[in-house]
Short mmCIF file of C-alpha atoms and ligand atoms in Angstrom, two decimals:
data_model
loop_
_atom_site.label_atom_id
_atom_site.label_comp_id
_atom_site.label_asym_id
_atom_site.label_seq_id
_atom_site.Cartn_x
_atom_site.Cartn_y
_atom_site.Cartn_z
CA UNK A 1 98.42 67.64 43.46
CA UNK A 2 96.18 64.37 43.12
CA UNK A 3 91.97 65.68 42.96
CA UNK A 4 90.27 64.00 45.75
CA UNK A 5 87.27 61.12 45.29
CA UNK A 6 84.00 61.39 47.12
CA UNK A 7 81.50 58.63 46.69
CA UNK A 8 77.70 58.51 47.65
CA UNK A 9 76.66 55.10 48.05
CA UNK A 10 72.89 53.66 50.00
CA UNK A 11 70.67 51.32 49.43
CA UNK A 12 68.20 51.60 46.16
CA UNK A 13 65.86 54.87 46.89
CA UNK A 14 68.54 56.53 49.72
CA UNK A 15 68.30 59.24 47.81
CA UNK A 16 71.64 59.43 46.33
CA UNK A 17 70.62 60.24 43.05
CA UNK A 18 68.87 63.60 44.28
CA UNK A 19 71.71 64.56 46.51
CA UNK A 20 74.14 64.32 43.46
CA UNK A 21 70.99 66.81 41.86
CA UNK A 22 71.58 69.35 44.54
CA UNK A 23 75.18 69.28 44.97
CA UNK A 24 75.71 69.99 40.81
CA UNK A 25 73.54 73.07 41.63
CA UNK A 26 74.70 73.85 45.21
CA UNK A 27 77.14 77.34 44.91
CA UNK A 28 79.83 76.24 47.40
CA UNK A 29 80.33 72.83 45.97
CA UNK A 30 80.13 74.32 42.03
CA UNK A 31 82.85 76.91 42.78
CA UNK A 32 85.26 73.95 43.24
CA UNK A 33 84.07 72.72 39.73
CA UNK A 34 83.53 68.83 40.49
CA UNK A 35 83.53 66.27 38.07
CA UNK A 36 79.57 64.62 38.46
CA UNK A 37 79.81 60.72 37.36
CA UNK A 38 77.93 57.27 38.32
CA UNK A 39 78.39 53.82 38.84
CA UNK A 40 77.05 52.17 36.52
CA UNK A 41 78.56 53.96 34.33
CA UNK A 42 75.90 55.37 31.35
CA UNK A 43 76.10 55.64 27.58
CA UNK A 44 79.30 53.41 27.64
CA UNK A 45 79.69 50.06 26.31
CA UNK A 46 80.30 48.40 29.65
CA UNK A 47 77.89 50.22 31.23
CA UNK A 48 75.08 49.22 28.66
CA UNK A 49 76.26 45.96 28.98
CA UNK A 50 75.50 46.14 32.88
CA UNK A 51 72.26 47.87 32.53
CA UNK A 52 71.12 44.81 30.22
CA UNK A 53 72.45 42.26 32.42
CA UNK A 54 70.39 43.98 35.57
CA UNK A 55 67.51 43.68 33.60
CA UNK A 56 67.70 39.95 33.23
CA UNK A 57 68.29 36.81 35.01
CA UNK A 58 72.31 36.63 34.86
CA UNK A 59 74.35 34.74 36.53
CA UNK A 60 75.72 36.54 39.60
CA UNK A 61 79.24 36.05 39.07
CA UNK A 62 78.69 37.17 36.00
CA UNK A 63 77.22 40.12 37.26
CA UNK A 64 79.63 40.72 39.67
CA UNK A 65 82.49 40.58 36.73
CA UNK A 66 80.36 42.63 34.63
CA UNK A 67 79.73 45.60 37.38
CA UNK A 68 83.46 45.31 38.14
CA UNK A 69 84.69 45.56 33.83
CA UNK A 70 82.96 48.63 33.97
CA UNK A 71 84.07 50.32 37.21
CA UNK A 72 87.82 49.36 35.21
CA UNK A 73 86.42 51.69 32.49
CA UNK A 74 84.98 54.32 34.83
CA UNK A 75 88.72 54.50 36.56
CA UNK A 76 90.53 54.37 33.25
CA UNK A 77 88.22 56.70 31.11
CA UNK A 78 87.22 59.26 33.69
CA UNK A 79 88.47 59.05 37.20
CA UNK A 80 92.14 58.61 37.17
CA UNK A 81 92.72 61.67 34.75
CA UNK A 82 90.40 63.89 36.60
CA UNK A 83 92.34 63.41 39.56
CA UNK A 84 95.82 63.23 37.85
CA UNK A 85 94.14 67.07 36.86
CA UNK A 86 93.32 68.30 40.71
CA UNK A 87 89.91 67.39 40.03
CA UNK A 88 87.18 66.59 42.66
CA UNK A 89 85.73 63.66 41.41
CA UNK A 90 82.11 63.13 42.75
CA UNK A 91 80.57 59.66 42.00
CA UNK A 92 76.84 58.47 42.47
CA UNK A 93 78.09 54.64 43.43
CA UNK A 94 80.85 53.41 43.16
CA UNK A 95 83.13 50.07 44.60
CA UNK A 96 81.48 50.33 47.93
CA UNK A 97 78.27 49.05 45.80
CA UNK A 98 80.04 46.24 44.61
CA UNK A 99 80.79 45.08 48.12
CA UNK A 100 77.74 45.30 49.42
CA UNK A 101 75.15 44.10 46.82
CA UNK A 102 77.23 41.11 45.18
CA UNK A 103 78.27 40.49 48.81
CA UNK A 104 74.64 39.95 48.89
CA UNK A 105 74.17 37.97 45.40
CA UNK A 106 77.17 36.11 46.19
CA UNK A 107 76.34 34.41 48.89
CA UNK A 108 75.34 31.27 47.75
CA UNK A 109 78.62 31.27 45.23
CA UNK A 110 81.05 31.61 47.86
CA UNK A 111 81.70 31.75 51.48
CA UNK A 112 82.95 34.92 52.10
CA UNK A 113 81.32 36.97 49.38
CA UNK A 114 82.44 40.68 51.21
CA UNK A 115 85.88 39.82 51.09
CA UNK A 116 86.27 38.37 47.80
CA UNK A 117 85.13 40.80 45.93
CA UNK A 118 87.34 43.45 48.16
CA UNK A 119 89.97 41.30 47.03
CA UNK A 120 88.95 41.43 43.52
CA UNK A 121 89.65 45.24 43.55
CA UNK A 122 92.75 45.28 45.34
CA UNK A 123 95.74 46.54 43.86
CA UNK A 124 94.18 48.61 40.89
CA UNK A 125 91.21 50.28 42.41
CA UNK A 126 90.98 53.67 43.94
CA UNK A 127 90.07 54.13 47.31
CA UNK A 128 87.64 57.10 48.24
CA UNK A 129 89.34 59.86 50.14
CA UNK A 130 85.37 60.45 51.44
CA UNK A 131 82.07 58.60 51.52
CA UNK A 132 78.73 59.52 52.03
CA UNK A 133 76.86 56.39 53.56
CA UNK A 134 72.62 57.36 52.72
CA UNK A 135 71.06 55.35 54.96
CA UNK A 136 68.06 53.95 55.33
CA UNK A 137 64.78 51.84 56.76
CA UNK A 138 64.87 49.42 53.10
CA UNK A 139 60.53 50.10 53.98
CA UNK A 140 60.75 53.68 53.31
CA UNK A 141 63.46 53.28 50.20
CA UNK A 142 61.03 50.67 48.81
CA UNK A 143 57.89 53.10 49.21
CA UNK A 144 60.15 56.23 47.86
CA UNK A 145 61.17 53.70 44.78
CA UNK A 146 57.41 52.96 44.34
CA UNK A 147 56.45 56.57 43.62
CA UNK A 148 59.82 56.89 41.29
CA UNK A 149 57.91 54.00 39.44
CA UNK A 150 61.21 52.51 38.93
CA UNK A 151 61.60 48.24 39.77
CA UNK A 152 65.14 47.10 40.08
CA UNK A 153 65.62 43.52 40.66
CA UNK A 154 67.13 44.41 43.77
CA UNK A 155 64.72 46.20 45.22
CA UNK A 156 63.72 43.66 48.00
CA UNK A 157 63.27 44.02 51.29
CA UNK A 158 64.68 40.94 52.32
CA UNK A 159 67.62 41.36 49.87
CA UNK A 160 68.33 45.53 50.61
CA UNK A 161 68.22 44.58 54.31
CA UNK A 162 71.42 42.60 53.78
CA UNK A 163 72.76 45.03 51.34
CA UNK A 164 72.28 47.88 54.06
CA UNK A 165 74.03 45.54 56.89
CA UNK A 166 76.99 45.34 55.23
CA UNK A 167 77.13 49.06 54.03
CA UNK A 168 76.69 49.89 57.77
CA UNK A 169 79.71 47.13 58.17
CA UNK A 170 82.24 48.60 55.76
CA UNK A 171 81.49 52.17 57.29
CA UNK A 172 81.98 50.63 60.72
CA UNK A 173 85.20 49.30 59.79
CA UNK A 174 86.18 52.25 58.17
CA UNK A 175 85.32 55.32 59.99
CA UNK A 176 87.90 57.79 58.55
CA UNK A 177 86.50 57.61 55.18
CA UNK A 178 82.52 57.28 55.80
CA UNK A 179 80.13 59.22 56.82
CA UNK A 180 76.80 58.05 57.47
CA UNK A 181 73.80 60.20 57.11
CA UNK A 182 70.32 59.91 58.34
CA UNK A 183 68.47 59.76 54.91
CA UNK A 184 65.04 59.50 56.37
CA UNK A 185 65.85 63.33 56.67
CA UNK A 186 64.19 65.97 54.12
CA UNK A 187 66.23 66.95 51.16
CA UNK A 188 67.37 70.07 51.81
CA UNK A 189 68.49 69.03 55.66
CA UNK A 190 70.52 65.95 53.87
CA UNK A 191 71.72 68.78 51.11
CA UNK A 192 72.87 71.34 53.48
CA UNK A 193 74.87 68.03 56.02
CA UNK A 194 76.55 67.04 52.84
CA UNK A 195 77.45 70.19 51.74
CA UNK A 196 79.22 71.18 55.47
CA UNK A 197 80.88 67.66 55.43
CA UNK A 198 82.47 68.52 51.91
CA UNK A 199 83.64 71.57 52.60
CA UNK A 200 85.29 70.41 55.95
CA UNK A 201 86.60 67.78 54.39
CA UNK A 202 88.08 69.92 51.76
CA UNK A 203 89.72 72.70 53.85
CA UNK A 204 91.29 69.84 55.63
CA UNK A 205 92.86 68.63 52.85
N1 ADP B 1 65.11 62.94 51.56
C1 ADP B 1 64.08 62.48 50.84
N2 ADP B 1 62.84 62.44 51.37
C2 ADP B 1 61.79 61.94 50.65
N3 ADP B 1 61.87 61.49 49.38
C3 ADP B 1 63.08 61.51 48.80
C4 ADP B 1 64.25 62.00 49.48
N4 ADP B 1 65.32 61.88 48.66
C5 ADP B 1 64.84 61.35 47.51
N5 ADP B 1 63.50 61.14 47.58
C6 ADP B 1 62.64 60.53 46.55
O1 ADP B 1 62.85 59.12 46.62
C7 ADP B 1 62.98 58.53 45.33
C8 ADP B 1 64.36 57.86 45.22
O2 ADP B 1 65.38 58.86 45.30
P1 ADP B 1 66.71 58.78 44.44
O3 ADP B 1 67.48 60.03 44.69
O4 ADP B 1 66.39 58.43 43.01
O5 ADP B 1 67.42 57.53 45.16
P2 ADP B 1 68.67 56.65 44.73
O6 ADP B 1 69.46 57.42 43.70
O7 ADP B 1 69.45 56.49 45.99
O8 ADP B 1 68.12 55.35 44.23
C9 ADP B 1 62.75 59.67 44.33
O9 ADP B 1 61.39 59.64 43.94
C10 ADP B 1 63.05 60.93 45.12
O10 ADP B 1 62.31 62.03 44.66
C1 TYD B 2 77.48 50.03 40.96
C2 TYD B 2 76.66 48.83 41.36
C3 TYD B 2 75.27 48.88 41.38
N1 TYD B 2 74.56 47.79 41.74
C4 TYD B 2 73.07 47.81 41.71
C5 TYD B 2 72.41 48.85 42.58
C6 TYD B 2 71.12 49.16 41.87
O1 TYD B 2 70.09 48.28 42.32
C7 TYD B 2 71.42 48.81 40.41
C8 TYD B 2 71.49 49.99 39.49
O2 TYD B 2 72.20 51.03 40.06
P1 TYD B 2 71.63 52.51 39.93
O3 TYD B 2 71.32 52.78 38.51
O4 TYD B 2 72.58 53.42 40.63
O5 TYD B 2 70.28 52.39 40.76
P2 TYD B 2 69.56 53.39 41.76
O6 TYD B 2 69.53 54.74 41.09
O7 TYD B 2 68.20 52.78 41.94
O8 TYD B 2 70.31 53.40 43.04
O9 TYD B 2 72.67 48.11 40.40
C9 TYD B 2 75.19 46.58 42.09
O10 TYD B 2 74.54 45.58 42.39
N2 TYD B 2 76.55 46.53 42.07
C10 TYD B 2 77.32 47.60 41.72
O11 TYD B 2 78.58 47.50 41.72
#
């Protein structure tokens, strides 16, 4: 039988990063022995190629090709045989982030940025059986990013306001695969929502 693929996806500073934490430690999920991966992808070449091109002034389509080379990679390298094995896949990011940030970035490229790059992905990408929507006031992610001490060029308000509009979009339009979470929560209340969800979700199916 096929693995199954749950995604976390938020705005910069949701907290996805230290959910992911918890859940690699958390007993109930570990028992199911998940595979633990992230978009971008690290120590890969396409993924070093993306962390360079964040860190400068590219192009946006370029970006957006860039971002989408390595998610080819991720699904190629890692995600397709994990699930060919019965794995659960769990992925920090993933395409969801691709829609919703270069639908952002892209917006001045083309006229319908969100559905373009949907389109992009159609036909070869894998669809999340389940995703976790963090979400958040971009004030308090910016603050929480602050402490972190970590500046992404895309942590704006302005720009993650957008970002989280469309995220709350795509999970509109798509209720059967996200849910969204309150991330303004602590993180052990967000740890122990995400770990019920998963294991509902999993004795389901
Ligand atoms: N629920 C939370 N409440 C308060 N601070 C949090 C919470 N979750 C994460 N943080 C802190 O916020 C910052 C960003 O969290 P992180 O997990 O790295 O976010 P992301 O991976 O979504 O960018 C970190 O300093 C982290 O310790
Ligand atoms: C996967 C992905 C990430 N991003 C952005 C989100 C982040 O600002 C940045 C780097 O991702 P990431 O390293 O996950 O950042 P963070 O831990 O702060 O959430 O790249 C895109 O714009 N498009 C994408 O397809």
């Amino acid at each position: 039988m096929r693995g199954k693929l749950i995604t976390l996806e938020g705005i910069d500073g949701s907290g996805k990063s230290t959910v992911a934490e918890k859940l690699q430690k958390n007993p109930e999920i570990k028992a199911f022995k998940p595979v633990f991966t992230r978009e971008p992808t690290r120590g890969t070449l396409t993924g070093n190629v993306v962390e360079k091109a964040i860190q400068s002034d590219t192009d946006q389509l370029a970006e957006l090709f860039l971002f989408t080379a390595d998610h080819a990679e991720h699904l190629a390298k890692l995600i397709k045989p994990a699930l060919e094995k019965g794995k659960i896949v769990i992925s920090d990011r993933y395409s969801d982030s691709r829609y919703a940030y270069q639908g952002m970035t892209l917006k001045t490229h083309l006229e319908n940025p969100l559905e373009w790059v949907k389109d992009l992905h159609r036909g070869w990408t894998i669809v999340p059986d389940l995703t976790f929507l963090f979400d958040i006031r971009p004030e308090i992610s910016i603050e929480r990013c602050g402490k972190r001490g970590e500046q992404s060029k895309f942590e704006k308000l302005e720009f993650l306001r957008g970002v989280r509009e469309i995220f709350l979009k795509l999970a509109a339009n798509d209720p059967e695969r996200f849910i969204v979470i309150d991330a303004s929560h602590s993180p052990k209340y967000i740890e122990k929502e995400v770990v019920k969800k998963i294991m509902e979700f999993l004795s389901r199916n």
